[in-house]
Amino acid sequence: MSYRSHAFFRVRFLPVFLWAFLVFAAFPAFASASGQPEVDVVLVLDQSGSMVETDPGYLCRDASRAFVMKLAEGCSARVAVVPFSDELGQTLPLTPLGEEDALARVISFLDSFTYTSGDTDIGKAMEAAAALLIEGGRSDSAKLIVLLTDGVID
């Protein structure tokens, strides 16, 4: 039996997606003058070769899109996206969702997300995400990294 067919590796992203919403709800202290929470979020998305088998329906992309749309409704949010396999993919920098056409740009970036070949270097991706928040995050905002992966180290 292949390790990918084992039930442990049949990952569904709903638990991670729900966890991200729970973490986001825990930051009411980071409110702007308008009373809306201020959040800087980096979505770290696994696009390694194993994702082709573990997420053929692109639930990772769909969950990311839904998460960003929900953020745009309820807070002063900036979103970045770091796709990765054994190398970093094209990164979307922190983008304020309140700016004109910004939500459409983020959604378009997510819609173009595909799985590639390659291994899974989570450490490299998390370092890049942390650097985005350290270098470009607002000092008065909550900072959140959301990692979506199948957990398979190719």
N, C-alpha and C. Protein backbone atom coordinates (compact mmCIF):
# COMPACT_ATOMS: atom_id res chain seq x y z
N MET A 1 0.84 -1.17 0.00
CA MET A 1 0.00 0.00 0.00
C MET A 1 0.90 1.25 0.00
N SER A 2 0.61 2.18 -0.88
CA SER A 2 1.34 3.43 -0.96
C SER A 2 1.03 4.30 0.25
N TYR A 3 2.01 5.09 0.71
CA TYR A 3 1.76 5.97 1.85
C TYR A 3 0.69 6.99 1.53
N ARG A 4 0.51 7.32 0.26
CA ARG A 4 -0.49 8.31 -0.12
C ARG A 4 -1.91 7.75 -0.06
N SER A 5 -2.04 6.43 -0.10
CA SER A 5 -3.38 5.86 -0.04
C SER A 5 -3.82 5.61 1.41
N HIS A 6 -2.90 5.72 2.34
CA HIS A 6 -3.23 5.55 3.75
C HIS A 6 -4.20 6.64 4.19
N ALA A 7 -5.18 6.30 4.98
CA ALA A 7 -6.22 7.25 5.39
C ALA A 7 -5.65 8.49 6.08
N PHE A 8 -4.53 8.34 6.77
CA PHE A 8 -3.93 9.48 7.45
C PHE A 8 -3.58 10.61 6.49
N PHE A 9 -3.18 10.26 5.27
CA PHE A 9 -2.75 11.26 4.30
C PHE A 9 -3.88 11.77 3.42
N ARG A 10 -5.07 11.29 3.58
CA ARG A 10 -6.21 11.81 2.82
C ARG A 10 -6.72 13.06 3.52
N VAL A 11 -6.00 14.10 3.32
CA VAL A 11 -6.24 15.34 4.05
C VAL A 11 -7.39 16.11 3.42
N ARG A 12 -8.22 16.64 4.26
CA ARG A 12 -9.25 17.58 3.84
C ARG A 12 -8.91 18.90 4.50
N PHE A 13 -9.06 19.98 3.83
CA PHE A 13 -8.60 21.27 4.32
C PHE A 13 -9.61 21.97 5.21
N LEU A 14 -10.82 21.43 5.36
CA LEU A 14 -11.83 22.08 6.18
C LEU A 14 -11.37 22.30 7.61
N PRO A 15 -10.73 21.32 8.29
CA PRO A 15 -10.28 21.59 9.67
C PRO A 15 -9.29 22.74 9.75
N VAL A 16 -8.37 22.85 8.81
CA VAL A 16 -7.40 23.94 8.81
C VAL A 16 -8.12 25.26 8.55
N PHE A 17 -9.05 25.24 7.62
CA PHE A 17 -9.82 26.43 7.27
C PHE A 17 -10.61 26.92 8.48
N LEU A 18 -11.28 26.01 9.18
CA LEU A 18 -12.05 26.39 10.36
C LEU A 18 -11.14 26.88 11.47
N TRP A 19 -9.97 26.26 11.63
CA TRP A 19 -9.02 26.69 12.63
C TRP A 19 -8.59 28.13 12.36
N ALA A 20 -8.35 28.45 11.10
CA ALA A 20 -7.93 29.81 10.75
C ALA A 20 -9.00 30.82 11.13
N PHE A 21 -10.27 30.48 10.93
CA PHE A 21 -11.34 31.39 11.31
C PHE A 21 -11.38 31.56 12.83
N LEU A 22 -11.15 30.49 13.58
CA LEU A 22 -11.15 30.59 15.04
C LEU A 22 -10.01 31.46 15.53
N VAL A 23 -8.84 31.31 14.94
CA VAL A 23 -7.71 32.14 15.32
C VAL A 23 -8.01 33.60 14.98
N PHE A 24 -8.56 33.85 13.80
CA PHE A 24 -8.90 35.20 13.38
C PHE A 24 -9.89 35.84 14.36
N ALA A 25 -10.85 35.09 14.83
CA ALA A 25 -11.85 35.62 15.75
C ALA A 25 -11.25 35.98 17.11
N ALA A 26 -10.07 35.48 17.41
CA ALA A 26 -9.45 35.73 18.71
C ALA A 26 -8.68 37.05 18.77
N PHE A 27 -8.74 37.88 17.72
CA PHE A 27 -7.95 39.10 17.67
C PHE A 27 -8.78 40.38 17.70
N PRO A 28 -9.80 40.49 18.55
CA PRO A 28 -10.57 41.73 18.56
C PRO A 28 -9.79 42.92 19.12
N ALA A 29 -8.70 42.69 19.82
CA ALA A 29 -7.93 43.79 20.40
C ALA A 29 -7.19 44.59 19.33
N PHE A 30 -7.03 44.04 18.15
CA PHE A 30 -6.31 44.72 17.08
C PHE A 30 -7.31 45.44 16.19
N ALA A 31 -8.00 46.41 16.74
CA ALA A 31 -9.04 47.11 15.99
C ALA A 31 -8.52 48.45 15.49
N SER A 32 -9.00 48.83 14.31
CA SER A 32 -8.66 50.13 13.75
C SER A 32 -9.57 51.18 14.35
N ALA A 33 -9.39 52.41 13.93
CA ALA A 33 -10.23 53.50 14.42
C ALA A 33 -11.71 53.26 14.09
N SER A 34 -11.98 52.54 13.02
CA SER A 34 -13.36 52.24 12.64
C SER A 34 -13.95 51.10 13.47
N GLY A 35 -13.13 50.49 14.32
CA GLY A 35 -13.61 49.38 15.13
C GLY A 35 -13.42 48.02 14.48
N GLN A 36 -12.98 48.01 13.22
CA GLN A 36 -12.74 46.74 12.54
C GLN A 36 -11.37 46.18 12.94
N PRO A 37 -11.27 44.86 13.12
CA PRO A 37 -9.96 44.28 13.42
C PRO A 37 -8.98 44.52 12.27
N GLU A 38 -7.73 44.74 12.60
CA GLU A 38 -6.67 44.87 11.61
C GLU A 38 -5.85 43.59 11.62
N VAL A 39 -5.74 42.96 10.46
CA VAL A 39 -5.07 41.67 10.36
C VAL A 39 -4.19 41.65 9.12
N ASP A 40 -2.96 41.19 9.28
CA ASP A 40 -2.07 40.90 8.16
C ASP A 40 -1.93 39.39 8.10
N VAL A 41 -2.31 38.81 6.96
CA VAL A 41 -2.36 37.36 6.80
C VAL A 41 -1.48 36.93 5.64
N VAL A 42 -0.72 35.87 5.85
CA VAL A 42 0.03 35.24 4.76
C VAL A 42 -0.51 33.82 4.59
N LEU A 43 -1.02 33.54 3.40
CA LEU A 43 -1.45 32.19 3.06
C LEU A 43 -0.26 31.46 2.46
N VAL A 44 0.13 30.36 3.06
CA VAL A 44 1.25 29.55 2.60
C VAL A 44 0.66 28.27 2.01
N LEU A 45 0.75 28.15 0.68
CA LEU A 45 0.03 27.10 -0.04
C LEU A 45 0.99 26.09 -0.66
N ASP A 46 0.84 24.84 -0.28
CA ASP A 46 1.64 23.73 -0.81
C ASP A 46 1.22 23.45 -2.24
N GLN A 47 2.17 23.53 -3.17
CA GLN A 47 1.89 23.19 -4.56
C GLN A 47 2.80 22.06 -5.05
N SER A 48 3.28 21.23 -4.11
CA SER A 48 4.20 20.15 -4.44
C SER A 48 3.48 19.03 -5.19
N GLY A 49 4.27 18.10 -5.69
CA GLY A 49 3.74 17.01 -6.50
C GLY A 49 2.71 16.15 -5.80
N SER A 50 2.83 15.94 -4.50
CA SER A 50 1.88 15.08 -3.79
C SER A 50 0.48 15.68 -3.74
N MET A 51 0.37 16.99 -3.87
CA MET A 51 -0.94 17.64 -3.81
C MET A 51 -1.83 17.24 -4.99
N VAL A 52 -1.21 16.83 -6.09
CA VAL A 52 -1.99 16.37 -7.25
C VAL A 52 -2.86 15.18 -6.86
N GLU A 53 -2.30 14.29 -6.02
CA GLU A 53 -3.05 13.11 -5.59
C GLU A 53 -3.94 13.37 -4.38
N THR A 54 -3.47 14.18 -3.43
CA THR A 54 -4.21 14.36 -2.19
C THR A 54 -5.29 15.43 -2.28
N ASP A 55 -5.19 16.31 -3.26
CA ASP A 55 -6.18 17.38 -3.42
C ASP A 55 -6.50 17.61 -4.90
N PRO A 56 -7.00 16.57 -5.59
CA PRO A 56 -7.26 16.72 -7.03
C PRO A 56 -8.38 17.73 -7.33
N GLY A 57 -9.22 18.01 -6.38
CA GLY A 57 -10.31 18.96 -6.58
C GLY A 57 -9.96 20.39 -6.22
N TYR A 58 -8.71 20.64 -5.87
CA TYR A 58 -8.22 21.98 -5.51
C TYR A 58 -9.00 22.60 -4.35
N LEU A 59 -9.23 21.81 -3.31
CA LEU A 59 -9.89 22.36 -2.12
C LEU A 59 -9.02 23.42 -1.45
N CYS A 60 -7.72 23.29 -1.57
CA CYS A 60 -6.79 24.28 -1.02
C CYS A 60 -7.07 25.65 -1.64
N ARG A 61 -7.20 25.70 -2.93
CA ARG A 61 -7.47 26.97 -3.63
C ARG A 61 -8.84 27.50 -3.25
N ASP A 62 -9.84 26.63 -3.21
CA ASP A 62 -11.21 27.05 -2.89
C ASP A 62 -11.31 27.58 -1.45
N ALA A 63 -10.64 26.89 -0.52
CA ALA A 63 -10.66 27.33 0.88
C ALA A 63 -9.94 28.67 1.02
N SER A 64 -8.84 28.84 0.31
CA SER A 64 -8.10 30.11 0.36
C SER A 64 -8.95 31.25 -0.18
N ARG A 65 -9.63 31.00 -1.28
CA ARG A 65 -10.49 32.02 -1.89
C ARG A 65 -11.61 32.41 -0.92
N ALA A 66 -12.27 31.42 -0.33
CA ALA A 66 -13.36 31.70 0.62
C ALA A 66 -12.85 32.45 1.84
N PHE A 67 -11.67 32.09 2.33
CA PHE A 67 -11.08 32.75 3.49
C PHE A 67 -10.81 34.22 3.20
N VAL A 68 -10.24 34.50 2.04
CA VAL A 68 -9.93 35.89 1.66
C VAL A 68 -11.21 36.70 1.50
N MET A 69 -12.21 36.12 0.90
CA MET A 69 -13.48 36.84 0.72
C MET A 69 -14.12 37.16 2.06
N LYS A 70 -14.02 36.24 3.01
CA LYS A 70 -14.56 36.48 4.35
C LYS A 70 -13.76 37.57 5.06
N LEU A 71 -12.45 37.56 4.92
CA LEU A 71 -11.62 38.60 5.51
C LEU A 71 -12.01 39.98 4.98
N ALA A 72 -12.28 40.05 3.69
CA ALA A 72 -12.61 41.34 3.06
C ALA A 72 -13.91 41.91 3.60
N GLU A 73 -14.80 41.06 4.08
CA GLU A 73 -16.09 41.51 4.59
C GLU A 73 -15.99 42.10 5.99
N GLY A 74 -15.10 41.57 6.82
CA GLY A 74 -15.20 41.89 8.23
C GLY A 74 -14.06 42.59 8.90
N CYS A 75 -13.03 43.00 8.16
CA CYS A 75 -11.92 43.63 8.86
C CYS A 75 -11.06 44.43 7.90
N SER A 76 -10.10 45.13 8.48
CA SER A 76 -9.09 45.83 7.70
C SER A 76 -7.95 44.83 7.51
N ALA A 77 -7.97 44.13 6.40
CA ALA A 77 -7.03 43.03 6.19
C ALA A 77 -6.09 43.29 5.03
N ARG A 78 -4.88 42.76 5.18
CA ARG A 78 -3.92 42.69 4.09
C ARG A 78 -3.55 41.23 3.96
N VAL A 79 -3.47 40.76 2.72
CA VAL A 79 -3.22 39.34 2.46
C VAL A 79 -2.04 39.19 1.52
N ALA A 80 -1.18 38.23 1.84
CA ALA A 80 -0.09 37.82 0.95
C ALA A 80 -0.26 36.32 0.69
N VAL A 81 0.32 35.85 -0.41
CA VAL A 81 0.25 34.42 -0.75
C VAL A 81 1.65 33.94 -1.09
N VAL A 82 2.05 32.83 -0.45
CA VAL A 82 3.35 32.22 -0.70
C VAL A 82 3.12 30.78 -1.15
N PRO A 83 3.11 30.51 -2.47
CA PRO A 83 3.03 29.13 -2.94
C PRO A 83 4.42 28.49 -2.85
N PHE A 84 4.46 27.19 -2.57
CA PHE A 84 5.78 26.55 -2.43
C PHE A 84 5.71 25.08 -2.77
N SER A 85 6.85 24.56 -3.17
CA SER A 85 7.13 23.12 -3.25
C SER A 85 8.53 23.01 -2.65
N ASP A 86 9.51 22.53 -3.43
CA ASP A 86 10.89 22.58 -2.91
C ASP A 86 11.50 23.96 -3.17
N GLU A 87 10.84 24.76 -3.96
CA GLU A 87 11.21 26.15 -4.22
C GLU A 87 9.98 27.01 -3.97
N LEU A 88 10.20 28.29 -3.75
CA LEU A 88 9.08 29.21 -3.61
C LEU A 88 8.53 29.54 -4.99
N GLY A 89 7.21 29.58 -5.08
CA GLY A 89 6.58 30.02 -6.32
C GLY A 89 6.49 31.54 -6.34
N GLN A 90 5.83 32.08 -7.35
CA GLN A 90 5.62 33.52 -7.43
C GLN A 90 4.79 33.95 -6.23
N THR A 91 5.29 34.91 -5.47
CA THR A 91 4.65 35.35 -4.24
C THR A 91 3.83 36.61 -4.49
N LEU A 92 2.66 36.66 -3.89
CA LEU A 92 1.85 37.88 -3.90
C LEU A 92 2.16 38.63 -2.61
N PRO A 93 2.65 39.88 -2.70
CA PRO A 93 2.99 40.62 -1.48
C PRO A 93 1.73 41.01 -0.70
N LEU A 94 1.93 41.51 0.53
CA LEU A 94 0.80 41.95 1.35
C LEU A 94 -0.02 42.97 0.56
N THR A 95 -1.28 42.65 0.37
CA THR A 95 -2.19 43.46 -0.45
C THR A 95 -3.37 43.90 0.39
N PRO A 96 -3.57 45.20 0.57
CA PRO A 96 -4.72 45.69 1.35
C PRO A 96 -6.03 45.41 0.62
N LEU A 97 -6.90 44.63 1.25
CA LEU A 97 -8.15 44.24 0.59
C LEU A 97 -9.12 45.40 0.44
N GLY A 98 -8.89 46.48 1.18
CA GLY A 98 -9.79 47.63 1.09
C GLY A 98 -9.51 48.52 -0.11
N GLU A 99 -8.39 48.35 -0.79
CA GLU A 99 -8.07 49.16 -1.95
C GLU A 99 -8.88 48.71 -3.16
N GLU A 100 -9.12 49.66 -4.06
CA GLU A 100 -9.90 49.36 -5.26
C GLU A 100 -9.25 48.23 -6.05
N ASP A 101 -10.04 47.28 -6.44
CA ASP A 101 -9.63 46.12 -7.24
C ASP A 101 -8.65 45.17 -6.55
N ALA A 102 -8.30 45.43 -5.29
CA ALA A 102 -7.34 44.56 -4.60
C ALA A 102 -7.90 43.16 -4.38
N LEU A 103 -9.15 43.08 -3.95
CA LEU A 103 -9.75 41.76 -3.73
C LEU A 103 -9.76 40.97 -5.04
N ALA A 104 -10.09 41.62 -6.12
CA ALA A 104 -10.10 40.94 -7.43
C ALA A 104 -8.70 40.46 -7.81
N ARG A 105 -7.66 41.25 -7.49
CA ARG A 105 -6.28 40.84 -7.79
C ARG A 105 -5.88 39.62 -6.98
N VAL A 106 -6.26 39.60 -5.70
CA VAL A 106 -5.92 38.45 -4.85
C VAL A 106 -6.67 37.20 -5.33
N ILE A 107 -7.96 37.35 -5.62
CA ILE A 107 -8.74 36.20 -6.09
C ILE A 107 -8.19 35.70 -7.43
N SER A 108 -7.82 36.59 -8.31
CA SER A 108 -7.24 36.20 -9.59
C SER A 108 -5.93 35.44 -9.38
N PHE A 109 -5.10 35.90 -8.45
CA PHE A 109 -3.86 35.21 -8.13
C PHE A 109 -4.16 33.79 -7.63
N LEU A 110 -5.13 33.67 -6.72
CA LEU A 110 -5.50 32.35 -6.20
C LEU A 110 -6.08 31.46 -7.30
N ASP A 111 -6.87 32.03 -8.19
CA ASP A 111 -7.47 31.25 -9.28
C ASP A 111 -6.41 30.68 -10.21
N SER A 112 -5.26 31.34 -10.31
CA SER A 112 -4.19 30.85 -11.18
C SER A 112 -3.30 29.81 -10.50
N PHE A 113 -3.57 29.53 -9.22
CA PHE A 113 -2.78 28.58 -8.44
C PHE A 113 -2.95 27.16 -8.99
N THR A 114 -1.84 26.49 -9.26
CA THR A 114 -1.86 25.10 -9.71
C THR A 114 -0.78 24.32 -8.95
N TYR A 115 -0.91 23.01 -8.99
CA TYR A 115 0.10 22.16 -8.38
C TYR A 115 1.20 21.89 -9.39
N THR A 116 2.42 21.82 -8.89
CA THR A 116 3.58 21.57 -9.73
C THR A 116 4.22 20.27 -9.29
N SER A 117 5.36 19.99 -9.82
CA SER A 117 6.14 18.86 -9.29
C SER A 117 7.04 19.42 -8.22
N GLY A 118 7.77 18.58 -7.60
CA GLY A 118 8.71 19.04 -6.59
C GLY A 118 8.38 18.51 -5.22
N ASP A 119 9.34 18.68 -4.34
CA ASP A 119 9.21 18.22 -2.97
C ASP A 119 8.51 19.29 -2.12
N THR A 120 8.47 19.06 -0.81
CA THR A 120 7.77 19.97 0.10
C THR A 120 8.77 20.57 1.08
N ASP A 121 9.09 21.84 0.91
CA ASP A 121 10.00 22.52 1.83
C ASP A 121 9.20 23.54 2.64
N ILE A 122 8.53 23.03 3.68
CA ILE A 122 7.67 23.88 4.51
C ILE A 122 8.51 24.93 5.23
N GLY A 123 9.71 24.58 5.68
CA GLY A 123 10.56 25.52 6.40
C GLY A 123 10.88 26.75 5.58
N LYS A 124 11.24 26.55 4.32
CA LYS A 124 11.57 27.68 3.44
C LYS A 124 10.35 28.58 3.25
N ALA A 125 9.18 27.96 3.09
CA ALA A 125 7.96 28.74 2.88
C ALA A 125 7.57 29.53 4.13
N MET A 126 7.72 28.91 5.30
CA MET A 126 7.38 29.60 6.54
C MET A 126 8.35 30.75 6.82
N GLU A 127 9.62 30.58 6.47
CA GLU A 127 10.58 31.67 6.60
C GLU A 127 10.20 32.85 5.72
N ALA A 128 9.78 32.56 4.49
CA ALA A 128 9.36 33.62 3.57
C ALA A 128 8.11 34.33 4.10
N ALA A 129 7.17 33.57 4.65
CA ALA A 129 5.94 34.16 5.20
C ALA A 129 6.26 35.05 6.40
N ALA A 130 7.13 34.56 7.29
CA ALA A 130 7.51 35.36 8.46
C ALA A 130 8.22 36.63 8.03
N ALA A 131 9.07 36.54 7.02
CA ALA A 131 9.77 37.73 6.53
C ALA A 131 8.79 38.77 5.98
N LEU A 132 7.77 38.32 5.27
CA LEU A 132 6.75 39.25 4.77
C LEU A 132 6.09 40.01 5.91
N LEU A 133 5.77 39.30 6.98
CA LEU A 133 5.10 39.94 8.12
C LEU A 133 6.06 40.83 8.91
N ILE A 134 7.30 40.40 9.07
CA ILE A 134 8.27 41.20 9.82
C ILE A 134 8.63 42.48 9.06
N GLU A 135 8.87 42.35 7.77
CA GLU A 135 9.32 43.49 6.98
C GLU A 135 8.17 44.40 6.55
N GLY A 136 6.99 43.83 6.30
CA GLY A 136 5.91 44.65 5.76
C GLY A 136 4.64 44.69 6.57
N GLY A 137 4.60 43.97 7.69
CA GLY A 137 3.39 43.95 8.52
C GLY A 137 3.20 45.25 9.26
N ARG A 138 1.96 45.61 9.50
CA ARG A 138 1.66 46.82 10.27
C ARG A 138 1.94 46.54 11.74
N SER A 139 2.50 47.51 12.42
CA SER A 139 2.88 47.32 13.82
C SER A 139 1.67 47.11 14.73
N ASP A 140 0.54 47.66 14.35
CA ASP A 140 -0.65 47.59 15.20
C ASP A 140 -1.64 46.51 14.78
N SER A 141 -1.24 45.60 13.89
CA SER A 141 -2.17 44.57 13.41
C SER A 141 -1.84 43.20 13.97
N ALA A 142 -2.85 42.35 14.02
CA ALA A 142 -2.62 40.94 14.31
C ALA A 142 -1.93 40.33 13.09
N LYS A 143 -1.04 39.40 13.32
CA LYS A 143 -0.33 38.76 12.22
C LYS A 143 -0.63 37.27 12.26
N LEU A 144 -0.96 36.74 11.09
CA LEU A 144 -1.40 35.35 11.02
C LEU A 144 -0.80 34.69 9.79
N ILE A 145 -0.26 33.50 9.98
CA ILE A 145 0.19 32.66 8.87
C ILE A 145 -0.72 31.46 8.82
N VAL A 146 -1.31 31.22 7.65
CA VAL A 146 -2.18 30.06 7.45
C VAL A 146 -1.48 29.13 6.48
N LEU A 147 -1.12 27.95 6.94
CA LEU A 147 -0.43 26.95 6.14
C LEU A 147 -1.43 25.90 5.68
N LEU A 148 -1.54 25.74 4.37
CA LEU A 148 -2.39 24.69 3.79
C LEU A 148 -1.48 23.71 3.05
N THR A 149 -1.41 22.49 3.56
CA THR A 149 -0.55 21.45 3.00
C THR A 149 -1.17 20.09 3.25
N ASP A 150 -0.73 19.10 2.48
CA ASP A 150 -1.16 17.73 2.75
C ASP A 150 -0.25 17.08 3.79
N GLY A 151 0.84 17.73 4.13
CA GLY A 151 1.75 17.21 5.14
C GLY A 151 2.69 16.13 4.64
N VAL A 152 2.59 15.80 3.36
CA VAL A 152 3.44 14.76 2.79
C VAL A 152 4.76 15.39 2.37
N ILE A 153 5.83 14.91 2.97
CA ILE A 153 7.16 15.38 2.59
C ILE A 153 7.61 14.50 1.43
N ASP A 154 7.52 15.01 0.23
CA ASP A 154 7.80 14.24 -1.00
C ASP A 154 9.24 13.79 -1.05
